[in-house]
Amino acid sequence: MTVSITDVARAAGVSASTVSRALRGRPGVSDEVRAQIAAVAAQLGYTASRSASSLASGRTFTIGVVVPYVGRWFFGTVLDAAEKVFSAAGYDVLLYNLGSPETRKRFFTKLPVRKRVDAVLSLLIPDEEESAALRSLGVPLATTVGGARPGFTVVGIDDRAGTESAVRHLVNLGHRRIGMISGSSGPLHWTTPVERRQAYLDVLADAGIEHDPALEADGDYTVEGGERAMTELLAASRPPTAVFAQSDEMAMGALRALRRHRLRVPDDVSVVGFDDHELADVVGLTTVAQPVAGQGAEAARLLLRQLDEPDADAGQPGQVQMPIRLVLRETTAPPSPRGPQ
Amino acid sequence: MTVSITDVARAAGVSASTVSRALRGRPGVSDEVRAQIAAVAAQLGYTASRSASSLASGRTFTIGVVVPYVGRWFFGTVLDAAEKVFSAAGYDVLLYNLGSPETRKRFFTKLPVRKRVDAVLSLLIPDEEESAALRSLGVPLATTVGGARPGFTVVGIDDRAGTESAVRHLVNLGHRRIGMISGSSGPLHWTTPVERRQAYLDVLADAGIEHDPALEADGDYTVEGGERAMTELLAASRPPTAVFAQSDEMAMGALRALRRHRLRVPDDVSVVGFDDHELADVVGLTTVAQPVAGQGAEAARLLLRQLDEPDADAGQPGQVQMPIRLVLRETTAPPSPRGPQ
């Protein structure tokens, strides 16, 4: 006779779902109880079968993850951290990279994740229609980008506060001609560039600095784009003495452009980025640090909690804000009187 | 009455498969013929329906891509480039990130791609059993890592030649104590670290330099690992005056360690990497450039060709070697007599 999960539960004096959680290494069970249950299961000769527990629960033990640009550091890092959490809990990840508009349209039209995943982590910002499509799946949803959205757990940062600390740092150093490299052509419906631009404008206004549109350039959130944008800013009739780049990759592109123009950083031009990319330290980049892997891991944990305790969070997905901080390194200094003014 | 693809083919005087290829923007059709077919189709009121053409061909128009570490620059870049080629040809990508041994085992046991994909691009190196499992799918297979493998199209580089150029460059500059940062704990069955190590040993032997095991350290193919490895090498009784890192990310970690030890590059220690990472230029890293995105795009193109002309390549998948070159920047110079000898 086959030993069932109920037999183990009865013998161990716990619920079947606790046995299931314990044997699949999922959270919510103390190490002690887990060991006890494992001992009882071994004694009875019970082996947790994934397909059996899948049949019983109706679960696929698969999480769908939707990404706009898998090749970019930010998304790769978030994804990697989330995947580690899912994998440790016994879940597989099905990844959909929706960089092109056609792929994205096909995905949201066909919704190939239907009945194939227990939850969806979206690293792109769905519009209203796309959000509704995801909600129609009837599974927990989370995202690490963009603001509040009905039905989604959101893990993010305070983009305005982060930007303000970066731009204020430049103002405090004495800079008046402060450029910004942004990424207007980022993923659709992405609020980040908008929030960061507003914060940049607010700090300038606060400091009594008139906004000069010639000091803004689009860096496309890539290294190459940052290089192009910096080159553009340097060609202005009165180039900036300091630049805030909305991502470290664009800031590093800016550093490359400055090198090519034989301008010294920070002597001639100060640069501050956003992210604390794993290589920011190598180039000595002053930046706003955000926990990138941390956001992916936290979003994954919250999704798993919703799966394990559907009642606890049902209908009230939360919004989690992770900490940020300005990291001072070597690319920022007071403006030089000999700078490119 | 619905106009069928056969009607269009008859009217245009071409085969149905040519019509299909032309209207789905797939290669193998000249622009002229494509325009002609599109005109005929428009005249007849024919619209290519994906599900119809899918039914007709038995295709899923989905490519399975298997990755070991989606969060690492190399794999993200290969993947991104491949995805662009697939997407342009009307194919979706299903990504499987198999970083943990458990996830990997589950994937190859259950083979969730069966009947769901038209081809598989593997960015991890399957062992014999895993290769056999993939071959059992009966679809075209390709990889961009590791050596020849029955049934796979392989797009890669000459790891030995690349390493030789890097290490010879250090020898030619006059270095005798040349360290190496490698990654033995990389993906399973990965031949790259082995090939590169052998080339390093060969060049040393060729130059009459005795191999010192204390000058080798494991950098795990990450920035952090490279930093740890360099720190280890600096603690040797006779530290190296130059270091070859098997990847740019490890080389950048080495630069960080050297910075922390207040050692100057290249005055005190020379560093050469491998890859030409998009940020190598920013830090002035001398490196062996390989076309990373190029390998992903080429592998994708070869898979699509096998799908479009199954007879042309059936049973004889090829091996493509992409060009490499040593890029001299600012992290290498002759050893200084005041260096850490």
XYZ file of C-alpha atoms in Angstrom:
682
model
C 0.000 0.000 0.000
C 1.234 3.454 -0.807
C 1.757 5.801 2.109
C -0.077 9.066 1.525
C 0.749 12.548 2.707
C -2.285 12.301 5.008
C -0.765 9.246 6.711
C 2.399 11.229 7.394
C 0.387 14.209 8.621
C -1.631 12.020 11.008
C 1.484 10.270 12.344
C 3.318 13.559 12.826
C 0.308 15.311 14.293
C 0.373 18.173 11.793
C -1.659 19.203 8.737
C -1.022 17.756 5.281
C -0.060 21.185 4.011
C 2.597 21.482 6.734
C 4.004 18.094 5.664
C 4.028 19.291 2.073
C 5.782 22.545 2.999
C 8.277 20.794 5.250
C 9.295 18.163 2.712
C 9.538 20.626 -0.153
C 11.845 22.882 1.882
C 9.404 25.764 1.807
C 9.302 28.503 4.440
C 6.806 28.656 7.298
C 8.060 25.522 9.034
C 10.664 25.599 11.803
C 13.808 23.525 11.315
C 12.829 21.411 14.286
C 9.355 20.555 12.980
C 10.806 19.969 9.522
C 13.300 17.444 10.917
C 10.547 15.709 12.882
C 8.297 15.412 9.842
C 11.182 14.183 7.681
C 11.890 11.478 10.295
C 8.243 10.343 10.368
C 8.083 10.341 6.562
C 11.252 8.264 6.358
C 9.907 5.840 8.968
C 6.691 5.322 7.010
C 8.590 5.106 3.717
C 6.866 8.163 2.278
C 8.541 10.049 -0.553
C 7.164 13.408 -1.543
C 6.385 13.176 -5.217
C 6.312 16.471 -7.012
C 3.689 15.411 -9.496
C 1.538 13.993 -6.690
C 1.768 17.160 -4.649
C 1.190 19.090 -7.851
C -1.974 17.105 -8.577
C -3.191 17.546 -5.026
C -2.630 21.281 -4.976
C -3.363 22.028 -8.615
C -0.012 23.775 -8.732
C 2.506 23.811 -11.530
C 5.456 24.795 -9.292
C 6.438 27.203 -12.022
C 6.651 30.984 -11.827
C 6.338 33.085 -14.957
C 8.781 35.987 -15.184
C 8.313 38.673 -17.804
C 11.318 40.901 -18.656
C 11.757 43.788 -21.064
C 15.534 43.534 -21.600
C 17.187 40.444 -20.248
C 20.581 41.628 -21.504
C 20.695 44.712 -19.291
C 22.478 44.550 -15.967
C 19.537 45.820 -13.906
C 17.031 43.287 -15.210
C 19.528 40.426 -15.258
C 20.420 41.110 -11.632
C 16.797 41.374 -10.437
C 15.936 38.217 -12.343
C 18.879 36.254 -11.059
C 18.103 37.109 -7.435
C 14.411 36.267 -7.850
C 15.254 32.996 -9.564
C 17.487 31.943 -6.661
C 14.614 32.433 -4.202
C 12.137 30.565 -6.413
C 14.564 27.753 -7.085
C 15.371 27.285 -3.383
C 11.644 26.918 -2.728
C 11.326 24.239 -5.398
C 9.853 26.397 -8.154
C 10.990 26.528 -11.766
C 11.023 29.784 -13.682
C 9.596 30.324 -17.148
C 11.113 33.473 -18.597
C 9.578 35.640 -21.280
C 11.847 38.318 -22.751
C 9.528 40.869 -24.366
C 11.975 43.424 -25.735
C 10.262 43.960 -29.087
C 6.746 45.387 -29.428
C 5.692 42.378 -31.560
C 6.852 39.814 -29.000
C 5.169 41.796 -26.288
C 1.908 42.010 -28.213
C 1.973 38.280 -28.953
C 2.588 37.495 -25.304
C -0.301 39.537 -23.960
C -2.652 38.346 -26.729
C -1.926 34.647 -26.319
C -0.995 34.692 -22.622
C 1.021 31.468 -22.920
C 1.466 31.400 -19.127
C -2.202 30.581 -18.551
C -2.503 27.404 -16.457
C 1.242 26.968 -16.692
C 2.363 29.155 -13.796
C 1.400 29.656 -10.157
C 2.389 33.330 -10.101
C 3.847 36.047 -12.340
C 6.716 38.425 -11.616
C 6.695 41.261 -14.133
C 9.889 43.264 -14.638
C 8.171 45.335 -17.281
C 5.399 47.773 -16.627
C 2.150 46.512 -18.054
C -0.317 49.078 -19.363
C -3.955 48.919 -18.240
C -4.939 46.316 -20.801
C -1.875 44.177 -20.115
C -2.458 44.439 -16.350
C -6.021 43.267 -16.824
C -4.773 40.342 -18.928
C -2.375 39.315 -16.162
C -5.070 39.685 -13.507
C -7.311 37.398 -15.566
C -4.829 34.585 -14.853
C -6.082 34.540 -11.280
C -2.594 34.077 -9.785
C -0.490 36.297 -7.479
C 1.284 39.102 -9.364
C 4.318 41.179 -8.412
C 6.598 43.739 -10.015
C 9.818 45.555 -9.131
C 9.320 48.471 -11.490
C 6.905 51.364 -11.582
C 4.321 52.478 -9.086
C 1.198 51.081 -7.444
C -1.055 49.008 -9.675
C -4.244 47.179 -8.700
C -3.635 43.500 -8.057
C 0.166 43.736 -7.993
C 2.619 43.532 -5.131
C 5.170 46.250 -5.874
C 8.738 46.237 -4.576
C 10.597 49.400 -5.435
C 12.481 52.458 -4.295
C 11.763 56.144 -3.846
C 12.973 57.433 -7.214
C 12.406 61.060 -6.293
C 14.317 60.916 -3.018
C 17.204 59.106 -4.737
C 17.446 61.651 -7.507
C 17.139 64.555 -5.100
C 20.107 63.332 -3.062
C 22.237 63.030 -6.210
C 21.364 66.434 -7.671
C 21.509 68.200 -4.303
C 25.001 66.779 -3.808
C 26.060 68.515 -7.053
C 24.342 71.757 -6.023
C 26.034 71.617 -2.609
C 29.426 71.241 -4.311
C 28.749 74.565 -6.036
C 27.644 73.423 -9.488
C 25.115 75.594 -11.342
C 25.250 74.083 -14.806
C 24.020 70.585 -13.992
C 23.152 68.341 -16.913
C 20.999 65.233 -16.889
C 21.261 62.083 -18.966
C 17.913 60.329 -18.965
C 16.202 57.564 -20.880
C 12.926 58.664 -22.339
C 12.912 55.755 -24.733
C 12.898 53.182 -21.949
C 10.295 50.464 -21.517
C 6.733 51.565 -22.209
C 4.745 53.015 -19.331
C 7.851 53.309 -17.219
C 7.392 55.984 -14.570
C 11.009 55.985 -13.366
C 12.434 58.456 -15.932
C 9.494 60.777 -15.355
C 9.861 60.699 -11.562
C 13.596 61.236 -11.725
C 13.288 64.113 -14.158
C 10.735 65.829 -11.936
C 13.021 65.476 -8.917
C 15.923 66.942 -10.942
C 13.769 69.933 -11.933
C 12.561 70.372 -8.338
C 16.081 70.511 -6.895
C 17.189 73.010 -9.549
C 14.153 75.211 -8.835
C 14.769 74.901 -5.101
C 18.348 76.091 -5.582
C 17.235 78.997 -7.751
C 18.905 77.540 -10.839
C 17.143 78.189 -14.114
C 16.464 75.006 -16.071
C 18.289 74.856 -19.401
C 16.786 72.274 -21.804
C 20.120 72.148 -23.660
C 21.541 70.372 -20.605
C 19.251 67.354 -20.958
C 20.095 64.446 -23.275
C 18.671 60.996 -23.890
C 20.994 58.113 -23.027
C 18.574 55.238 -23.670
C 19.608 53.557 -20.388
C 22.661 51.990 -22.066
C 26.431 52.597 -21.896
C 26.551 53.588 -25.569
C 23.567 55.866 -25.163
C 25.236 57.541 -22.183
C 28.342 58.133 -24.249
C 26.303 59.686 -27.063
C 24.325 61.845 -24.624
C 27.477 63.161 -22.903
C 29.026 63.939 -26.289
C 25.881 65.900 -27.130
C 25.990 67.825 -23.831
C 29.648 68.713 -24.400
C 28.714 70.226 -27.757
C 26.315 72.698 -26.086
C 27.309 76.344 -26.286
C 27.743 76.300 -22.502
C 28.359 72.665 -21.500
C 27.587 71.413 -17.962
C 30.190 71.272 -15.175
C 28.369 68.311 -13.632
C 26.053 65.606 -14.889
C 23.469 63.396 -13.194
C 22.902 60.179 -15.154
C 19.719 58.258 -14.397
C 21.633 54.944 -14.409
C 25.195 53.837 -13.741
C 25.480 52.328 -17.197
C 24.720 55.725 -18.749
C 27.108 57.372 -16.251
C 29.856 54.974 -17.355
C 29.128 55.845 -20.962
C 29.479 59.495 -19.961
C 32.864 58.728 -18.373
C 33.927 57.111 -21.632
C 32.875 60.185 -23.634
C 34.761 62.465 -21.215
C 37.883 60.311 -21.564
C 37.648 60.538 -25.346
C 37.377 64.316 -25.091
C 40.420 64.343 -22.784
C 38.389 65.939 -20.010
C 39.261 64.985 -16.454
C 36.721 63.650 -13.959
C 35.975 65.234 -11.523
C 38.381 68.149 -12.232
C 36.652 69.244 -15.423
C 33.266 67.544 -15.112
C 31.582 65.783 -12.165
C 29.451 62.703 -12.793
C 26.944 60.995 -10.519
C 25.003 57.866 -11.429
C 22.108 55.812 -10.099
C 22.091 52.078 -9.129
C 25.470 51.185 -7.622
C 26.234 48.787 -10.473
C 28.716 46.064 -9.523
C 31.378 47.939 -11.515
C 30.601 51.425 -10.150
C 33.204 50.829 -7.478
C 35.860 49.881 -10.053
C 35.516 53.218 -11.852
C 35.095 55.146 -8.584
C 31.627 56.360 -9.569
C 29.616 58.449 -7.094
C 26.093 57.060 -7.277
C 22.726 56.497 -5.627
C 22.826 52.911 -4.372
C 19.664 50.853 -4.607
C 19.353 47.164 -3.665
C 18.845 45.722 -7.152
C 19.222 42.037 -6.299
C 17.397 42.818 -3.050
C 14.308 43.988 -4.920
C 14.210 40.804 -6.992
C 14.619 38.583 -3.936
C 12.006 40.491 -1.942
C 9.439 40.371 -4.754
C 10.026 36.626 -5.097
C 9.634 36.087 -1.345
C 6.371 38.069 -1.297
C 5.001 36.019 -4.194
C 5.885 32.772 -2.428
C 4.223 34.025 0.743
C 1.061 34.742 -1.202
C 1.202 31.205 -2.579
C 1.744 29.666 0.832
C -0.749 31.794 2.712
C -3.268 32.872 0.115
C -5.626 34.148 2.789
C -3.116 36.390 4.511
C -2.531 38.648 1.521
C -5.552 37.959 -0.640
C -6.819 41.063 -2.330
C -4.385 43.348 -0.566
C -1.020 43.123 -2.326
C 1.364 45.533 -0.712
C 3.890 48.090 -1.769
C 7.385 47.692 -0.355
C 9.948 50.465 -0.534
C 13.588 49.419 -0.283
C 16.286 51.762 1.116
C 18.540 53.921 -1.049
C 21.646 55.936 -0.199
C 24.119 58.276 -1.862
C 27.559 56.652 -2.159
C 30.357 59.197 -2.486
C 33.326 58.092 -4.558
C 35.719 59.938 -6.854
C 33.714 61.324 -9.762
C 32.277 64.365 -8.006
C 34.040 67.541 -6.783
C 33.458 71.308 -6.757
C 33.467 72.901 -10.220
C 36.844 74.027 -11.456
C 37.178 77.633 -12.647
C 38.998 76.150 -15.641
C 36.150 73.740 -16.378
C 34.208 73.777 -19.651
C 31.918 76.669 -18.728
C -14.641 32.077 -49.290
C -11.373 32.228 -47.449
C -8.292 32.694 -49.551
C -5.693 30.049 -48.712
C -1.936 30.216 -48.846
C -2.098 27.823 -51.807
C -4.213 30.320 -53.732
C -1.590 32.989 -53.168
C 1.195 30.589 -54.123
C -0.582 29.633 -57.367
C -1.303 33.257 -58.282
C 2.278 34.325 -57.536
C 3.770 31.290 -59.243
C 5.803 30.203 -56.223
C 5.562 27.469 -53.604
C 3.366 27.780 -50.513
C 6.447 27.639 -48.296
C 7.937 30.602 -50.163
C 4.721 32.561 -49.583
C 4.862 31.629 -45.921
C 8.498 32.691 -45.633
C 7.913 35.916 -47.533
C 4.923 37.025 -45.503
C 6.493 36.163 -42.178
C 9.598 38.199 -43.016
C 11.847 35.179 -42.881
C 15.146 34.961 -44.777
C 15.630 33.035 -48.022
C 13.385 35.295 -50.104
C 14.698 38.266 -52.064
C 13.176 41.657 -51.320
C 11.814 41.774 -54.852
C 10.018 38.424 -54.635
C 8.781 39.294 -51.152
C 7.236 42.537 -52.438
C 5.634 40.705 -55.364
C 4.103 38.066 -53.089
C 2.881 40.702 -50.641
C 1.189 42.506 -53.545
C -0.526 39.316 -54.752
C -1.619 38.456 -51.210
C -3.052 41.950 -50.697
C -4.881 41.740 -54.046
C -6.484 38.430 -53.090
C -7.245 39.666 -49.563
C -5.066 37.018 -47.952
C -3.746 37.612 -44.443
C -1.110 35.284 -43.091
C -2.492 33.856 -39.903
C 0.094 32.588 -37.503
C -2.063 29.848 -36.090
C -3.013 28.719 -39.595
C 0.580 28.618 -40.751
C 1.433 26.979 -37.461
C -1.150 24.276 -38.036
C 0.052 23.764 -41.586
C 3.686 23.461 -40.629
C 3.306 21.826 -37.237
C 5.497 24.580 -35.857
C 5.200 26.328 -32.524
C 7.207 29.392 -33.665
C 8.916 29.236 -30.312
C 12.609 28.667 -29.620
C 13.749 27.225 -26.307
C 16.820 28.891 -24.832
C 18.629 27.297 -21.903
C 20.992 29.507 -19.840
C 23.185 28.779 -16.828
C 23.411 32.305 -15.383
C 21.074 34.830 -16.888
C 22.404 37.547 -14.572
C 25.941 37.466 -15.944
C 26.935 39.895 -18.654
C 28.217 37.271 -21.080
C 25.073 35.157 -21.061
C 22.730 38.147 -20.973
C 24.472 39.622 -24.011
C 24.465 36.382 -26.027
C 20.817 35.832 -25.143
C 19.761 39.351 -26.000
C 21.407 39.195 -29.427
C 19.915 35.776 -30.189
C 16.479 36.905 -29.055
C 16.598 39.889 -31.435
C 17.253 37.581 -34.397
C 14.505 35.145 -33.369
C 12.033 37.926 -32.703
C 12.693 39.579 -36.080
C 11.932 36.254 -37.751
C 8.617 35.966 -35.889
C 9.721 33.493 -33.232
C 9.067 33.771 -29.507
C 11.665 32.684 -26.999
C 11.049 30.462 -23.988
C 13.898 30.917 -21.549
C 15.012 28.401 -18.958
C 17.534 29.668 -16.402
C 19.176 26.565 -14.939
C 21.634 28.036 -12.453
C 21.017 25.585 -9.627
C 21.737 21.852 -9.925
C 18.146 21.038 -8.848
C 16.548 23.247 -11.487
C 18.885 21.809 -14.071
C 18.070 18.231 -13.071
C 14.341 18.938 -13.162
C 14.648 20.481 -16.609
C 16.488 17.573 -18.176
C 14.267 15.002 -16.459
C 10.962 16.563 -17.440
C 12.123 18.249 -20.668
C 9.291 20.793 -20.558
C 10.273 22.055 -24.012
C 9.079 18.869 -25.720
C 6.541 19.714 -28.442
C 6.662 23.331 -27.315
C 9.673 24.553 -29.278
C 10.962 24.298 -32.840
C 14.625 24.465 -31.843
C 16.855 24.785 -28.780
C 19.762 27.170 -28.198
C 21.805 25.995 -25.226
C 24.078 28.491 -23.479
C 25.102 25.840 -20.993
C 27.147 22.812 -21.818
C 25.056 19.674 -21.596
C 26.781 16.504 -20.448
C 26.348 13.320 -22.510
C 23.043 12.397 -20.926
C 21.666 15.931 -21.210
C 22.805 16.121 -24.853
C 21.006 12.876 -25.586
C 17.877 14.239 -23.917
C 18.004 17.349 -26.107
C 18.636 15.261 -29.238
C 15.566 13.180 -28.376
C 13.465 16.310 -28.993
C 14.147 15.900 -32.700
C 14.657 19.635 -33.296
C 17.703 21.653 -34.427
C 20.159 22.336 -31.586
C 22.859 24.974 -31.243
C 25.229 26.255 -28.587
C 27.698 29.114 -28.176
C 29.785 27.531 -25.452
C 32.147 24.585 -25.390
C 33.450 22.409 -28.163
C 32.050 20.092 -30.829
C 29.146 17.918 -29.761
C 27.170 15.477 -31.913
C 23.919 16.981 -33.140
C 24.758 20.567 -32.171
C 25.697 23.562 -34.265
C 28.486 25.248 -32.310
C 29.365 28.934 -32.608
C 32.457 29.836 -30.632
C 35.964 31.217 -30.572
C 39.489 29.842 -30.389
C 40.019 29.987 -26.619
C 43.624 28.856 -26.867
C 44.636 31.425 -29.475
C 42.923 34.177 -27.493
C 44.664 33.271 -24.267
C 48.010 32.871 -26.005
C 47.837 36.403 -27.400
C 47.059 37.813 -23.936
C 49.787 35.935 -22.062
C 52.362 36.421 -24.842
C 51.688 40.154 -24.679
C 52.662 40.085 -20.974
C 55.753 37.972 -21.709
C 56.775 40.357 -24.497
C 56.520 43.293 -22.092
C 59.142 41.534 -19.936
C 56.959 39.987 -17.222
C 58.144 36.706 -15.685
C 55.831 36.407 -12.705
C 52.514 36.183 -14.537
C 49.477 35.223 -12.502
C 46.191 33.839 -13.761
C 42.687 34.314 -12.416
C 40.499 31.498 -13.655
C 37.103 30.051 -12.894
C 37.251 26.372 -12.151
C 33.861 26.485 -10.500
C 32.132 27.666 -13.666
C 29.259 25.862 -15.338
C 29.512 22.089 -15.399
C 31.362 20.487 -18.312
C 32.686 23.829 -19.435
C 35.850 23.395 -21.468
C 36.735 27.097 -21.660
C 38.631 27.357 -18.343
C 40.545 24.182 -19.170
C 41.514 25.372 -22.653
C 42.564 28.783 -21.394
C 44.625 27.334 -18.579
C 46.435 25.011 -20.981
C 47.232 27.925 -23.300
C 48.567 29.926 -20.314
C 50.842 27.027 -19.313
C 51.993 26.554 -22.915
C 53.043 30.179 -23.327
C 54.925 30.140 -20.009
C 56.722 26.914 -21.002
C 57.502 28.380 -24.421
C 59.066 31.424 -22.775
C 61.114 29.244 -20.402
C 59.170 30.500 -17.371
C 58.657 27.959 -14.628
C 55.011 27.564 -13.637
C 54.282 28.621 -10.052
C 50.963 27.217 -8.732
C 50.892 30.026 -6.138
C 50.212 32.424 -9.017
C 46.886 30.823 -9.931
C 43.637 31.744 -8.146
C 39.975 30.996 -8.678
C 37.797 34.026 -9.485
C 34.520 32.203 -10.141
C 33.938 34.264 -13.300
C 32.476 37.146 -11.258
C 33.686 40.644 -10.306
C 33.702 39.742 -6.618
C 35.514 36.494 -7.283
C 38.148 38.356 -9.290
C 38.660 40.753 -6.400
C 39.096 37.863 -3.957
C 41.461 36.047 -6.319
C 43.657 39.142 -6.831
C 43.775 39.711 -3.067
C 44.930 36.111 -2.699
C 47.635 36.525 -5.356
C 48.911 39.695 -3.675
C 49.336 37.743 -0.437
C 51.754 35.283 -2.108
C 55.328 35.402 -0.882
C 56.339 36.632 -4.347
C 53.242 38.245 -5.899
C 52.832 38.546 -9.693
C 53.828 41.652 -11.653
C 51.128 40.883 -14.217
C 47.851 38.995 -14.226
C 45.785 37.395 -16.960
C 42.118 37.123 -15.964
C 39.980 34.669 -17.917
C 37.135 37.191 -18.106
C 36.797 40.964 -18.032
C 34.509 40.815 -15.021
C 37.232 39.023 -13.046
C 39.814 41.484 -14.421
C 37.683 44.380 -13.172
C 37.452 42.714 -9.771
C 41.252 42.481 -9.854
C 41.455 46.216 -10.623
C 39.247 46.872 -7.610
C 41.491 44.765 -5.352
C 44.573 46.590 -6.641
C 42.917 49.950 -5.962
C 42.129 48.866 -2.419
C 45.753 47.835 -1.935
C 46.854 51.220 -3.295
C 48.767 49.556 -6.096
C 48.923 51.364 -9.413
C 47.912 49.781 -12.706
C 49.936 49.256 -14.866
C 52.902 50.769 -12.941
C 52.842 48.175 -10.150
C 50.773 45.392 -11.707
C 49.609 44.818 -15.301
C 46.166 43.315 -15.928
C 44.736 41.788 -19.093
C 41.208 40.424 -19.411
C 39.142 38.403 -21.862
C 35.847 39.388 -23.562
C 35.905 43.129 -24.291
C 33.021 43.756 -21.911
C 31.044 46.900 -22.744
C 32.721 48.611 -19.774
C 36.277 47.424 -20.517
C 36.811 50.593 -22.469
C 35.652 52.777 -19.550
C 38.318 51.346 -17.225
C 40.946 51.235 -20.002
C 41.302 47.458 -19.734
C 43.611 45.642 -22.158
C 41.704 42.537 -23.206
C 41.059 39.812 -25.749
C 37.979 40.948 -27.669
C 35.479 38.325 -28.727
C 32.161 39.027 -30.476
C 29.786 38.097 -27.650
C 26.567 39.452 -29.148
C 27.878 38.237 -32.512
C 28.010 34.638 -31.308
C 24.421 34.793 -30.073
C 23.175 36.316 -33.314
C 25.109 33.840 -35.468
C 23.854 30.822 -33.511
C 20.284 32.118 -33.852
C 20.703 32.651 -37.607
C 22.088 29.140 -38.062
C 19.160 27.641 -36.138
C 16.678 29.578 -38.265
C 18.451 28.386 -41.406
C 18.123 24.792 -40.251
C 14.418 25.402 -39.681
C 13.947 26.974 -43.098
C 16.080 24.532 -45.037
C 16.013 21.336 -43.022
C 17.553 19.388 -45.900
C 20.527 21.666 -46.350
C 21.977 21.078 -42.907
C 20.285 17.877 -41.799
C 22.606 15.679 -39.865
C 25.609 17.896 -40.394
C 25.474 20.786 -37.949
C 28.560 22.881 -38.326
C 31.122 24.511 -36.122
C 31.646 28.233 -36.614
C 34.650 30.051 -35.188
C 34.286 33.789 -34.688
C 37.304 36.155 -34.798
C 39.141 37.370 -31.690
C 41.762 40.091 -31.256
C 43.954 41.570 -28.546
C 42.862 45.132 -27.710
C 45.646 47.178 -26.114
C 44.520 49.801 -23.624
C 46.059 51.165 -20.452
C 46.296 48.322 -17.953
C 49.450 46.690 -19.333
C 53.065 47.933 -19.335
C 56.579 46.574 -18.716
C 57.210 45.479 -15.105
C 58.492 48.201 -12.827
C 61.666 47.482 -10.830
C 59.732 48.887 -7.857
C 56.802 46.529 -8.437
C 55.713 43.948 -5.857
C 58.343 41.354 -6.775
